[in-house]
């Protein structure tokens, strides 16, 4: 841009020495216009500046924003290399999200999960320690097939049964700003080979950590049957799990938040005779006891199977905002609502993967929209005065998906995957002016 400005002024000087006043005046007007446009492009017109994360060797996925105990923006994400090893990294911004420092490795394994329904979670406690929570496939070798004896040498041996799937939720802790991490351990002391997933984790008002997840019901004869459970640390050590709702939708991600009053909220998709709407429970004593589940908004979405789509939420000055998808017969689409069930916005059928952010003064709703050509891009809407304002397209977000967002010092940060055809997925990080 600077080079182009220099070139413009060189042209002006060249014409100035020709002695033709008409040409000179014309060039002055043109140069003024070009300079104004260039300056506008530098300082006003561009609504976002891209800071891509990615290279041709690895696939970058699941970007997620949070803040550390100093209030600084933190971005964490996963990278998968050519050997299918998944690495969880994080980086801290000291300038409100305009740039990020060197990335630091949390954990790496080919068995770490990478589903958008089970995003890793990086937590910062008031004492400065950090905890990372992620899903992990605890694979074991299949039993060896026994050879048939002499009496039945002409019969093929029966195939060995496959070991039962064991999906764990593990956590690791750092007390030196992420320089080193403890060996990951399961949050659940039950060693049974079961699926535990679709989790969320949060730091409680008392600086302990809570993790909510769906877990296989032992002995169930159904194809999939899971209940909603929670584990909470005591002095940093996870205590035995508790069932907080025995009948829920089987495969929809959970959202936890602690509101400005210190109340713990859990949002999840309930299942009442195949009516699968978003429910909410609260605890005013850090998860010791819970209110009865209440449906957030009576969508009455009846569906025989799990839609694999849960809720996300954020605490606001006066409560919380929650977004989720419903395929209800009336107003199907991604919803944005308050905790009293008041709908602020319902997006059309081409929208998905909504997320929200808020500070003391404002809130933003961010989502992924499929275009007519089939590609996706990122849109956002400001929420103020109890209303969601007009949709805005995040410029330069073509092929964007799985967005995350954060308000930092009054600025809106948006990061998302960039999934271009025939290329490995990269990340784009933006500050919206």
PDB file of N, CA and C in Angstrom, residues 3 17-18 34 76 87 91 97 131-132 161-163 185 192 203 225 241 333 336 354 367 370 376 395 397 409 423:
ATOM      1  N   UNK A   3       3.938   1.472  -1.081  1.00  0.00           N
ATOM      2  CA  UNK A   3       4.584   1.531  -2.398  1.00  0.00           C
ATOM      3  C   UNK A   3       3.672   2.176  -3.420  1.00  0.00           C
ATOM      4  N   UNK A  17       6.381  18.693 -13.948  1.00  0.00           N
ATOM      5  CA  UNK A  17       7.501  19.289 -14.663  1.00  0.00           C
ATOM      6  C   UNK A  17       7.251  19.395 -16.158  1.00  0.00           C
ATOM      7  N   UNK A  18       6.055  18.974 -16.649  1.00  0.00           N
ATOM      8  CA  UNK A  18       5.756  19.128 -18.075  1.00  0.00           C
ATOM      9  C   UNK A  18       5.313  20.534 -18.398  1.00  0.00           C
ATOM     10  N   UNK A  34      -7.552   9.224  -5.306  1.00  0.00           N
ATOM     11  CA  UNK A  34      -6.885   7.948  -5.087  1.00  0.00           C
ATOM     12  C   UNK A  34      -6.343   7.849  -3.662  1.00  0.00           C
ATOM     13  N   UNK A  76      -7.185 -21.006  21.436  1.00  0.00           N
ATOM     14  CA  UNK A  76      -6.642 -22.366  21.385  1.00  0.00           C
ATOM     15  C   UNK A  76      -7.305 -23.129  20.261  1.00  0.00           C
ATOM     16  N   UNK A  87      -2.666 -32.244  17.799  1.00  0.00           N
ATOM     17  CA  UNK A  87      -2.007 -31.445  18.833  1.00  0.00           C
ATOM     18  C   UNK A  87      -2.924 -30.306  19.256  1.00  0.00           C
ATOM     19  N   UNK A  91      -2.380 -19.777  22.352  1.00  0.00           N
ATOM     20  CA  UNK A  91      -1.554 -18.581  22.232  1.00  0.00           C
ATOM     21  C   UNK A  91      -2.282 -17.432  22.908  1.00  0.00           C
ATOM     22  N   UNK A  97      -6.074  -8.809  21.003  1.00  0.00           N
ATOM     23  CA  UNK A  97      -6.430  -9.704  19.910  1.00  0.00           C
ATOM     24  C   UNK A  97      -5.888  -9.309  18.560  1.00  0.00           C
ATOM     25  N   UNK A 131      -6.209 -25.410  33.210  1.00  0.00           N
ATOM     26  CA  UNK A 131      -6.636 -26.796  33.015  1.00  0.00           C
ATOM     27  C   UNK A 131      -7.181 -26.935  31.608  1.00  0.00           C
ATOM     28  N   UNK A 132      -6.819 -28.016  30.943  1.00  0.00           N
ATOM     29  CA  UNK A 132      -7.348 -28.328  29.615  1.00  0.00           C
ATOM     30  C   UNK A 132      -8.146 -29.618  29.715  1.00  0.00           C
ATOM     31  N   UNK A 161     -14.645 -60.980  19.378  1.00  0.00           N
ATOM     32  CA  UNK A 161     -15.515 -59.810  19.544  1.00  0.00           C
ATOM     33  C   UNK A 161     -14.691 -58.525  19.645  1.00  0.00           C
ATOM     34  N   UNK A 162     -15.229 -57.461  19.060  1.00  0.00           N
ATOM     35  CA  UNK A 162     -14.541 -56.181  19.148  1.00  0.00           C
ATOM     36  C   UNK A 162     -14.648 -55.635  20.567  1.00  0.00           C
ATOM     37  N   UNK A 163     -13.587 -55.029  21.059  1.00  0.00           N
ATOM     38  CA  UNK A 163     -13.680 -54.448  22.398  1.00  0.00           C
ATOM     39  C   UNK A 163     -14.674 -53.296  22.404  1.00  0.00           C
ATOM     40  N   UNK A 185      -5.442 -37.286  32.786  1.00  0.00           N
ATOM     41  CA  UNK A 185      -6.166 -38.312  33.539  1.00  0.00           C
ATOM     42  C   UNK A 185      -7.653 -38.149  33.282  1.00  0.00           C
ATOM     43  N   UNK A 192     -15.095 -48.334  33.652  1.00  0.00           N
ATOM     44  CA  UNK A 192     -15.851 -49.127  32.677  1.00  0.00           C
ATOM     45  C   UNK A 192     -15.645 -48.571  31.272  1.00  0.00           C
ATOM     46  N   UNK A 203     -15.037 -22.993  35.069  1.00  0.00           N
ATOM     47  CA  UNK A 203     -14.521 -22.674  36.399  1.00  0.00           C
ATOM     48  C   UNK A 203     -15.668 -22.098  37.219  1.00  0.00           C
ATOM     49  N   UNK A 225     -28.197 -44.939  24.610  1.00  0.00           N
ATOM     50  CA  UNK A 225     -28.920 -44.350  25.735  1.00  0.00           C
ATOM     51  C   UNK A 225     -27.899 -43.771  26.700  1.00  0.00           C
ATOM     52  N   UNK A 241     -18.714 -38.869  40.096  1.00  0.00           N
ATOM     53  CA  UNK A 241     -19.735 -38.243  39.265  1.00  0.00           C
ATOM     54  C   UNK A 241     -21.123 -38.355  39.882  1.00  0.00           C
ATOM     55  N   UNK A 333     -34.945 -23.359  12.491  1.00  0.00           N
ATOM     56  CA  UNK A 333     -33.704 -22.633  12.264  1.00  0.00           C
ATOM     57  C   UNK A 333     -32.933 -22.419  13.547  1.00  0.00           C
ATOM     58  N   UNK A 336     -31.747 -17.522  18.760  1.00  0.00           N
ATOM     59  CA  UNK A 336     -31.044 -16.764  19.790  1.00  0.00           C
ATOM     60  C   UNK A 336     -32.095 -16.321  20.794  1.00  0.00           C
ATOM     61  N   UNK A 354     -24.209 -21.581  15.500  1.00  0.00           N
ATOM     62  CA  UNK A 354     -24.241 -20.274  16.145  1.00  0.00           C
ATOM     63  C   UNK A 354     -23.405 -20.242  17.413  1.00  0.00           C
ATOM     64  N   UNK A 367     -22.508 -16.649  13.415  1.00  0.00           N
ATOM     65  CA  UNK A 367     -22.899 -17.948  12.883  1.00  0.00           C
ATOM     66  C   UNK A 367     -22.308 -18.165  11.494  1.00  0.00           C
ATOM     67  N   UNK A 370     -24.530 -20.795   4.730  1.00  0.00           N
ATOM     68  CA  UNK A 370     -24.235 -21.406   3.438  1.00  0.00           C
ATOM     69  C   UNK A 370     -24.760 -20.510   2.324  1.00  0.00           C
ATOM     70  N   UNK A 376     -19.537 -21.640   2.424  1.00  0.00           N
ATOM     71  CA  UNK A 376     -20.013 -21.016   3.654  1.00  0.00           C
ATOM     72  C   UNK A 376     -19.227 -19.743   3.935  1.00  0.00           C
ATOM     73  N   UNK A 395     -16.332  -9.739   6.166  1.00  0.00           N
ATOM     74  CA  UNK A 395     -15.654  -9.677   4.874  1.00  0.00           C
ATOM     75  C   UNK A 395     -14.435 -10.596   4.857  1.00  0.00           C
ATOM     76  N   UNK A 397     -14.515 -13.836   4.660  1.00  0.00           N
ATOM     77  CA  UNK A 397     -14.724 -15.088   5.403  1.00  0.00           C
ATOM     78  C   UNK A 397     -15.251 -16.214   4.522  1.00  0.00           C
ATOM     79  N   UNK A 409     -11.868  -5.586  25.173  1.00  0.00           N
ATOM     80  CA  UNK A 409     -11.689  -4.133  25.158  1.00  0.00           C
ATOM     81  C   UNK A 409     -12.642  -3.453  24.179  1.00  0.00           C
ATOM     82  N   UNK A 423      -7.747 -28.253  -0.140  1.00  0.00           N
ATOM     83  CA  UNK A 423      -6.700 -27.693   0.706  1.00  0.00           C
ATOM     84  C   UNK A 423      -6.932 -28.120   2.151  1.00  0.00           C
TER      85      UNK A 423
END
